[in-house]
PDB file of C-alpha atoms in Angstrom:
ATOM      1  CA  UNK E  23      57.167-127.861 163.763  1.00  0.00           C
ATOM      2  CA  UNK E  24      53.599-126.790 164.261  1.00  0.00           C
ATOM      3  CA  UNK E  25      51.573-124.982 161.721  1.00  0.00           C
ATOM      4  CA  UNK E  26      50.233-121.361 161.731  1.00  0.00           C
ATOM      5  CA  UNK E  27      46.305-121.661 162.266  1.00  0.00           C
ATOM      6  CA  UNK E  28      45.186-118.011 160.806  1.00  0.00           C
ATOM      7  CA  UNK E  29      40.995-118.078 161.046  1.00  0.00           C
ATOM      8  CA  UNK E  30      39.357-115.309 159.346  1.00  0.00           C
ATOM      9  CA  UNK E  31      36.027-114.080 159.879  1.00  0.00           C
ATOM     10  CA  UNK E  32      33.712-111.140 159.033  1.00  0.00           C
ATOM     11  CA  UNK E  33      33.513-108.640 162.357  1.00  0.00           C
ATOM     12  CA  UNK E  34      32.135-105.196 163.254  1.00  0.00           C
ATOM     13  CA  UNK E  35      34.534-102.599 161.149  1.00  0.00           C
ATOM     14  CA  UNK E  36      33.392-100.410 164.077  1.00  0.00           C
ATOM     15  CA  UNK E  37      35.478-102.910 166.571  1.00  0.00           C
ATOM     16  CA  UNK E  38      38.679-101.508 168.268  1.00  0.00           C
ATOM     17  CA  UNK E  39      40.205-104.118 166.592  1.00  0.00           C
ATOM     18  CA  UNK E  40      38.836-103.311 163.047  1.00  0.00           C
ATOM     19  CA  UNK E  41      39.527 -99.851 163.497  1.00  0.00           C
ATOM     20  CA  UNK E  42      43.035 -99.885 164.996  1.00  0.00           C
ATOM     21  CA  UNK E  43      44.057-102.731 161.649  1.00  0.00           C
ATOM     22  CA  UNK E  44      42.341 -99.689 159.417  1.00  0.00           C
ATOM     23  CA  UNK E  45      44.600 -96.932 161.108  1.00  0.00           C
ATOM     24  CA  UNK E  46      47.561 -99.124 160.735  1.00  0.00           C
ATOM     25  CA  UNK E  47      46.677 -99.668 157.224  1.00  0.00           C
ATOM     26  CA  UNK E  48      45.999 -96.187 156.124  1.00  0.00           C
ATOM     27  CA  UNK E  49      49.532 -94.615 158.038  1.00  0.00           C
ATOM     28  CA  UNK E  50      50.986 -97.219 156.032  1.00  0.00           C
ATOM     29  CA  UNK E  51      49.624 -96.381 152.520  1.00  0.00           C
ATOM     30  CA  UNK E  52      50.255 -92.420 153.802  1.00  0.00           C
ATOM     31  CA  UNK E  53      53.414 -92.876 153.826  1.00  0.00           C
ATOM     32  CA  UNK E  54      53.771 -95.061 150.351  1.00  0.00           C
ATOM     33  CA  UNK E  55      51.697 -92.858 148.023  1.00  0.00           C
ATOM     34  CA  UNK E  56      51.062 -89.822 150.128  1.00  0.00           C
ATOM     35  CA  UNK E  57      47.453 -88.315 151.447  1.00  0.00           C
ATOM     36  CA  UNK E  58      45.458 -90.130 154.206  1.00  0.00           C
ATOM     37  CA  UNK E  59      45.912 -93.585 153.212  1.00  0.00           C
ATOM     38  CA  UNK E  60      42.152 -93.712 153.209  1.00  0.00           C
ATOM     39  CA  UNK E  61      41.855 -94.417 149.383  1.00  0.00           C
ATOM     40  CA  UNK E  62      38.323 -93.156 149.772  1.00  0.00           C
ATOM     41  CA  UNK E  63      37.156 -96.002 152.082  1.00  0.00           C
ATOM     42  CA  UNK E  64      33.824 -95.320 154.274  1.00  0.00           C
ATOM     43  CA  UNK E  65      33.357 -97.702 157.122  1.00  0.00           C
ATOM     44  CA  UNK E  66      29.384 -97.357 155.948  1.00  0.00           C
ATOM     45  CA  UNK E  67      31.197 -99.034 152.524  1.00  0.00           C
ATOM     46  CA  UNK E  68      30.452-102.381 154.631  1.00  0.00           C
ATOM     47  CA  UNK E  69      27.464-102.067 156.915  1.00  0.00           C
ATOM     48  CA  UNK E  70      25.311-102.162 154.011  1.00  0.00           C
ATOM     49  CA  UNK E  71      24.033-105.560 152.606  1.00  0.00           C
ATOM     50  CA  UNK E  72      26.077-108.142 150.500  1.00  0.00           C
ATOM     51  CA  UNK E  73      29.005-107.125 152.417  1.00  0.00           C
ATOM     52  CA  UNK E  74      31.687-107.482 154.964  1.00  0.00           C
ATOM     53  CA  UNK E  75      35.007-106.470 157.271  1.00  0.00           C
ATOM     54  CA  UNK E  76      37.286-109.078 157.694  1.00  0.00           C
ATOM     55  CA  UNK E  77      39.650-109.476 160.784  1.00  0.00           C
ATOM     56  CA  UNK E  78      42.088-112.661 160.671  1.00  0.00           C
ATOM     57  CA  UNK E  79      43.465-113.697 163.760  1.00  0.00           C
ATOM     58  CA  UNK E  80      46.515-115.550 165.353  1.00  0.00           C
ATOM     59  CA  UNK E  81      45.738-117.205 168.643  1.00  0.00           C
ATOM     60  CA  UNK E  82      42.822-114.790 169.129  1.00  0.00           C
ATOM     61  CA  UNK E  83      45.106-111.783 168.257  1.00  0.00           C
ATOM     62  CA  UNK E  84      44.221-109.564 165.249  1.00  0.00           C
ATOM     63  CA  UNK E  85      46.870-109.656 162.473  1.00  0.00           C
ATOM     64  CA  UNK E  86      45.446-108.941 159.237  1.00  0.00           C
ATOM     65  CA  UNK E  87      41.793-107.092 157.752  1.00  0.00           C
ATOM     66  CA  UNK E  88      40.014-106.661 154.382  1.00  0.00           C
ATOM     67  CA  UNK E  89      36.679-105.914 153.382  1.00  0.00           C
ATOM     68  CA  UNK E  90      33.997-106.682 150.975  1.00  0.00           C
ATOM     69  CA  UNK E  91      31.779-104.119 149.265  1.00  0.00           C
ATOM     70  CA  UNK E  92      29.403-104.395 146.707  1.00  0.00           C
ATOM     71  CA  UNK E  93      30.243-102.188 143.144  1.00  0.00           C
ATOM     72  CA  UNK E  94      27.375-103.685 141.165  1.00  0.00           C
ATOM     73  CA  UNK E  95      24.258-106.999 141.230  1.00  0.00           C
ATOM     74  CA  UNK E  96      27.313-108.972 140.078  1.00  0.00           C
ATOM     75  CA  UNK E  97      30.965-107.318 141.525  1.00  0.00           C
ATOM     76  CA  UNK E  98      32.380-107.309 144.443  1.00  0.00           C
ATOM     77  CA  UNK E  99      35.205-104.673 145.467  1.00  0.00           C
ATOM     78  CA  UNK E 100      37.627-105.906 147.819  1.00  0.00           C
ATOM     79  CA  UNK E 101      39.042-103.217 149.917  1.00  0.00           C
ATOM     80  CA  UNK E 102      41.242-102.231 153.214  1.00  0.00           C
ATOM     81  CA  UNK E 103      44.001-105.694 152.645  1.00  0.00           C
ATOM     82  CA  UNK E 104      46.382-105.481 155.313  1.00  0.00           C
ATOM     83  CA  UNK E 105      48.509-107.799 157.240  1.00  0.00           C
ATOM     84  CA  UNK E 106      50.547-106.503 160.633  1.00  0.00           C
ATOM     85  CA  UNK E 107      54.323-106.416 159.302  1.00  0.00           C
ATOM     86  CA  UNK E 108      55.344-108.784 162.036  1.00  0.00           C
ATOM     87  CA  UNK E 109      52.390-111.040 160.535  1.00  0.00           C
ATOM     88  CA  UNK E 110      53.507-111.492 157.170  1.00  0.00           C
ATOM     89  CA  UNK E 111      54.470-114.377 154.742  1.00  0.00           C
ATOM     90  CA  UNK E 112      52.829-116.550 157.197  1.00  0.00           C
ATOM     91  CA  UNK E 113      49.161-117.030 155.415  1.00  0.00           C
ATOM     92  CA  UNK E 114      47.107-113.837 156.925  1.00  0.00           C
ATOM     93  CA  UNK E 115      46.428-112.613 153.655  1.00  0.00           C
ATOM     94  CA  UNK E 116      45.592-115.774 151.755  1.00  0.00           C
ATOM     95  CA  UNK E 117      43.126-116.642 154.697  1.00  0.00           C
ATOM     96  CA  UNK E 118      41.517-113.227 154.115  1.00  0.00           C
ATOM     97  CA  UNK E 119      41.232-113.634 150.660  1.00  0.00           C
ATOM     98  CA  UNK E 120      39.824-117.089 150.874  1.00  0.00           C
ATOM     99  CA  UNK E 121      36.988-115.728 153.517  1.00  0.00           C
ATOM    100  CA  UNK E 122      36.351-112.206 150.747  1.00  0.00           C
ATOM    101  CA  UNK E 123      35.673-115.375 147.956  1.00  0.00           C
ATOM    102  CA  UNK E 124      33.606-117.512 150.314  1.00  0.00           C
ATOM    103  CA  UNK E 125      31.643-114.617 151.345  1.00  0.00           C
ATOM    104  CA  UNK E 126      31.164-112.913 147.717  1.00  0.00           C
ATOM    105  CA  UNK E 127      29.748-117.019 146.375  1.00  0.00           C
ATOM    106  CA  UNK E 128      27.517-116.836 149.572  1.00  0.00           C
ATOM    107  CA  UNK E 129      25.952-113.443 148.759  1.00  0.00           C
ATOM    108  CA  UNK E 130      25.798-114.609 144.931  1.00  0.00           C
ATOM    109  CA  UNK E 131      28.399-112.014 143.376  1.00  0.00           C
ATOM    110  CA  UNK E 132      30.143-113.557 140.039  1.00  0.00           C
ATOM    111  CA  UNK E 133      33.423-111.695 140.556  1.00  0.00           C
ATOM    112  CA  UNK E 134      35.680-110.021 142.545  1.00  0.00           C
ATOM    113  CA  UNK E 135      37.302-106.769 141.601  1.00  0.00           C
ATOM    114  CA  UNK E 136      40.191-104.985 143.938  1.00  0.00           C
ATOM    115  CA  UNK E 137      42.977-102.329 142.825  1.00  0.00           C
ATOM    116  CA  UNK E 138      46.571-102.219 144.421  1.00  0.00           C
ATOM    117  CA  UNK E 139      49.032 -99.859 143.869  1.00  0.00           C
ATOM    118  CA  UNK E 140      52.547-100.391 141.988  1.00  0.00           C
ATOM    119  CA  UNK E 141      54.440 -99.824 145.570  1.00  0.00           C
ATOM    120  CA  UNK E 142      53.296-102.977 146.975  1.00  0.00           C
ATOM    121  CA  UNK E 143      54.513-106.029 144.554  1.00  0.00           C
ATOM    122  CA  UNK E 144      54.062-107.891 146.981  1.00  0.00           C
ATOM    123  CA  UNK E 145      50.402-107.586 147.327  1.00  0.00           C
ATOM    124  CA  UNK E 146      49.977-107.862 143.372  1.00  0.00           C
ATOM    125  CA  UNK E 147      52.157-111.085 143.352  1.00  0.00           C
ATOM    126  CA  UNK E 148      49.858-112.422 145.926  1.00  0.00           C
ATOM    127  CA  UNK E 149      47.087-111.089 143.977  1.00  0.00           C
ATOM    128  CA  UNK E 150      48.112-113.090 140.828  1.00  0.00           C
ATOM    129  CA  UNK E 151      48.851-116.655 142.414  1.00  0.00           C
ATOM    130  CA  UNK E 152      45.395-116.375 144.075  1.00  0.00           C
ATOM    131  CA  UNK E 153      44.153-116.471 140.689  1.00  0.00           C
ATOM    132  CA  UNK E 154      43.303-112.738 139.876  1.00  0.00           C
ATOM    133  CA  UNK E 155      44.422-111.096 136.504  1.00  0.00           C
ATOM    134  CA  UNK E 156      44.878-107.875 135.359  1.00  0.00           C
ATOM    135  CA  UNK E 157      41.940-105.884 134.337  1.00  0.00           C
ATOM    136  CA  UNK E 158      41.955-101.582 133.326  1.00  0.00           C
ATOM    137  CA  UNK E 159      41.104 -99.585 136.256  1.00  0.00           C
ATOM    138  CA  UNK E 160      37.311 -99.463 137.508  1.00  0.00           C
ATOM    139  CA  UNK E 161      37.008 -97.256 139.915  1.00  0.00           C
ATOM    140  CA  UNK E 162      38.966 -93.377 140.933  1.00  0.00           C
ATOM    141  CA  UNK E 163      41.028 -91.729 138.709  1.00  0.00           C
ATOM    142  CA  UNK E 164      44.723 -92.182 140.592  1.00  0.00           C
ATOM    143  CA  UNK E 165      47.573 -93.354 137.269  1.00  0.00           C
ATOM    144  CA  UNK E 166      49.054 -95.391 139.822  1.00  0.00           C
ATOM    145  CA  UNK E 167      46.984 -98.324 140.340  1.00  0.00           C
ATOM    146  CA  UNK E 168      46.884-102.042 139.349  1.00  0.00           C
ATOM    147  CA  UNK E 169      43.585-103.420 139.205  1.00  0.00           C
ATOM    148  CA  UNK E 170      42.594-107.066 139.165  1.00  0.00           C
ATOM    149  CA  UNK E 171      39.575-109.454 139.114  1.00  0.00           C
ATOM    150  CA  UNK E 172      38.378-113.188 140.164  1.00  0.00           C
ATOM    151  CA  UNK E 173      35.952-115.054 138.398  1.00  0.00           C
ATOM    152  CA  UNK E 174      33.741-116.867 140.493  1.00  0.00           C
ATOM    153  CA  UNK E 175      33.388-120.622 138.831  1.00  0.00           C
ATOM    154  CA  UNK E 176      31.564-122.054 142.127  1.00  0.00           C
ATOM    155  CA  UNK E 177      28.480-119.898 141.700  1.00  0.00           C
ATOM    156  CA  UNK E 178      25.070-121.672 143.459  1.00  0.00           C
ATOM    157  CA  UNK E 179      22.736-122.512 141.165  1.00  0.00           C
ATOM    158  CA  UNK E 180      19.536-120.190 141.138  1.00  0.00           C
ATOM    159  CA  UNK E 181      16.253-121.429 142.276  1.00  0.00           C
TER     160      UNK E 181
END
């Protein structure tokens, strides 16, 4: 049996690609918790610096997105997790995860902060055997949300 190679890498959140994983995304979250699905997300949220869109991708083929954007010097929000149904339980997630933590240590952030909703226990199970814990909410002021947060131990050392 062959394994799944997943690579993910930061791309244009402008791309068809980025955009079409985005719509997918927000019709998805729509229809879970109601309004646009958007949860406030600007693409201009990650074309500034210290920050990133994520595509992964099977064979070439777009199955999963997330994003990096900077809250503060020191956190790092990560927004816009998605994996194509079809796509899941197979590693697209962890691999975007692993490329939002290699990314935040490159651009010298000390922690990662993201918020989930109570719908998807999936996602927070994921969440928590990645190594994020439970924190109070940061950021909006929805009841129904389940925030979490990495510590960064590999941090480069400062010149």
């Amino acid at each position: 049996m062959s394994s799944i190679i997943v690579l993910a890498a930061a791309e244009d959140v402008r791309s068809e690609d980025s955009v079409q994983l985005m719509k997918e995304l927000s019709e998805e979250l729509g229809l879970l918790y109601g309004g646009d699905g958007t949860a406030g997300f600007q693409l201009s949220d990650v074309e500034v610096p210290r920050s990133a869109f994520i595509v992964a991708r099977l064979d070439g083929y777009p199955v999963g997105c997330g994003a990096i954007r900077p809250l503060d010097e020191h956190s790092v929000e990560v927004k816009r997790m998605y994996t194509r149904s079809d796509y899941r339980r197979k590693g697209v997630a962890q691999a975007i995860l692993a490329e939002a933590e290699r990314l935040a240590i490159q651009f010298e952030y000390r922690n990662l902060k993201l918020q989930t909703g109570p719908l998807q226990p999936e996602a927070a199970a994921l969440y928590e055997r990645m190594g994020y814990y439970r924190i109070p909410i940061f950021h909006g002021d929805w009841d129904q949300v389940l925030a979490y947060q990495k510590d960064l131990v590999n941090q480069p050392a400062t010149l």
